[in-house]
């Protein structure tokens, strides 16, 4: 299986939760240079919300969600 972790050359968002009892982990890298990681379900949820609201797809529509 390919490594899906984002890199500066392949920006994006990656979330993993191997089992229902293990904490989620997440990482994000935006093409603007911003990056973040998170561990724990609540922190990963916040990472995803922040990335989608302010980076990644948001850059393609002027910074607002549509």
PDB file of C-alpha atoms in Angstrom:
ATOM      1  CA  UNK A   1       0.000   0.000   0.000  1.00  0.00           C
ATOM      2  CA  UNK A   2       1.212   3.497  -0.824  1.00  0.00           C
ATOM      3  CA  UNK A   3       2.202   5.936   1.901  1.00  0.00           C
ATOM      4  CA  UNK A   4      -0.663   8.438   2.096  1.00  0.00           C
ATOM      5  CA  UNK A   5       1.038  10.859   4.509  1.00  0.00           C
ATOM      6  CA  UNK A   6       1.028  14.367   3.009  1.00  0.00           C
ATOM      7  CA  UNK A   7       4.326  15.980   2.074  1.00  0.00           C
ATOM      8  CA  UNK A   8       5.252  19.426   0.714  1.00  0.00           C
ATOM      9  CA  UNK A   9       5.361  17.832  -2.750  1.00  0.00           C
ATOM     10  CA  UNK A  10       1.968  16.132  -2.184  1.00  0.00           C
ATOM     11  CA  UNK A  11      -0.052  18.387   0.134  1.00  0.00           C
ATOM     12  CA  UNK A  12      -3.227  17.077   1.696  1.00  0.00           C
ATOM     13  CA  UNK A  13      -4.871  15.673   4.771  1.00  0.00           C
ATOM     14  CA  UNK A  14      -4.432  12.165   6.199  1.00  0.00           C
ATOM     15  CA  UNK A  15      -6.376  10.655   9.095  1.00  0.00           C
ATOM     16  CA  UNK A  16      -5.903   7.200  10.573  1.00  0.00           C
ATOM     17  CA  UNK A  17      -7.763   5.260  13.257  1.00  0.00           C
ATOM     18  CA  UNK A  18      -6.570   1.639  13.162  1.00  0.00           C
ATOM     19  CA  UNK A  19      -9.202   0.359  15.602  1.00  0.00           C
ATOM     20  CA  UNK A  20     -12.227   1.681  17.501  1.00  0.00           C
ATOM     21  CA  UNK A  21     -10.253   1.716  20.751  1.00  0.00           C
ATOM     22  CA  UNK A  22      -7.100   3.428  19.472  1.00  0.00           C
ATOM     23  CA  UNK A  23      -6.798   7.213  19.222  1.00  0.00           C
ATOM     24  CA  UNK A  24      -7.050   8.823  15.809  1.00  0.00           C
ATOM     25  CA  UNK A  25      -3.967  10.470  14.324  1.00  0.00           C
ATOM     26  CA  UNK A  26      -3.890  13.082  11.606  1.00  0.00           C
ATOM     27  CA  UNK A  27      -1.496  15.178   9.591  1.00  0.00           C
ATOM     28  CA  UNK A  28      -2.014  17.981   7.118  1.00  0.00           C
ATOM     29  CA  UNK A  29       0.228  19.955   4.811  1.00  0.00           C
ATOM     30  CA  UNK A  30      -1.099  22.754   2.629  1.00  0.00           C
ATOM     31  CA  UNK A  31       0.451  23.991  -0.603  1.00  0.00           C
ATOM     32  CA  UNK A  32       0.803  27.406   1.158  1.00  0.00           C
ATOM     33  CA  UNK A  33       3.345  25.824   3.542  1.00  0.00           C
ATOM     34  CA  UNK A  34       1.165  25.398   6.644  1.00  0.00           C
ATOM     35  CA  UNK A  35       1.398  22.032   8.385  1.00  0.00           C
ATOM     36  CA  UNK A  36      -0.053  20.403  11.486  1.00  0.00           C
ATOM     37  CA  UNK A  37      -0.389  17.064  13.249  1.00  0.00           C
ATOM     38  CA  UNK A  38      -2.840  15.838  15.853  1.00  0.00           C
ATOM     39  CA  UNK A  39      -3.378  12.830  18.095  1.00  0.00           C
ATOM     40  CA  UNK A  40      -6.680  11.954  19.720  1.00  0.00           C
ATOM     41  CA  UNK A  41     -10.174  11.950  18.290  1.00  0.00           C
ATOM     42  CA  UNK A  42     -11.125  15.496  19.347  1.00  0.00           C
ATOM     43  CA  UNK A  43      -7.803  16.987  18.232  1.00  0.00           C
ATOM     44  CA  UNK A  44      -7.968  15.228  14.856  1.00  0.00           C
ATOM     45  CA  UNK A  45     -11.538  16.472  14.360  1.00  0.00           C
ATOM     46  CA  UNK A  46     -10.326  20.030  15.033  1.00  0.00           C
ATOM     47  CA  UNK A  47      -7.409  19.530  12.610  1.00  0.00           C
ATOM     48  CA  UNK A  48      -9.773  18.401   9.837  1.00  0.00           C
ATOM     49  CA  UNK A  49     -12.178  21.281  10.471  1.00  0.00           C
ATOM     50  CA  UNK A  50      -9.366  23.837  10.512  1.00  0.00           C
ATOM     51  CA  UNK A  51      -7.732  22.450   7.377  1.00  0.00           C
ATOM     52  CA  UNK A  52     -10.937  22.366   5.358  1.00  0.00           C
ATOM     53  CA  UNK A  53     -11.976  25.848   6.529  1.00  0.00           C
ATOM     54  CA  UNK A  54      -8.610  27.586   6.054  1.00  0.00           C
ATOM     55  CA  UNK A  55      -6.362  25.491   3.794  1.00  0.00           C
ATOM     56  CA  UNK A  56      -6.545  22.902   1.051  1.00  0.00           C
ATOM     57  CA  UNK A  57      -9.947  23.321  -0.607  1.00  0.00           C
ATOM     58  CA  UNK A  58     -10.494  26.761   0.926  1.00  0.00           C
ATOM     59  CA  UNK A  59      -7.587  28.200  -1.086  1.00  0.00           C
ATOM     60  CA  UNK A  60      -9.340  27.216  -4.304  1.00  0.00           C
ATOM     61  CA  UNK A  61     -12.428  29.339  -3.605  1.00  0.00           C
ATOM     62  CA  UNK A  62     -10.927  32.431  -2.020  1.00  0.00           C
ATOM     63  CA  UNK A  63     -10.828  31.195   1.576  1.00  0.00           C
ATOM     64  CA  UNK A  64     -14.532  30.590   2.034  1.00  0.00           C
ATOM     65  CA  UNK A  65     -16.330  27.301   2.150  1.00  0.00           C
ATOM     66  CA  UNK A  66     -18.979  26.734  -0.522  1.00  0.00           C
TER      67      UNK A  66
END
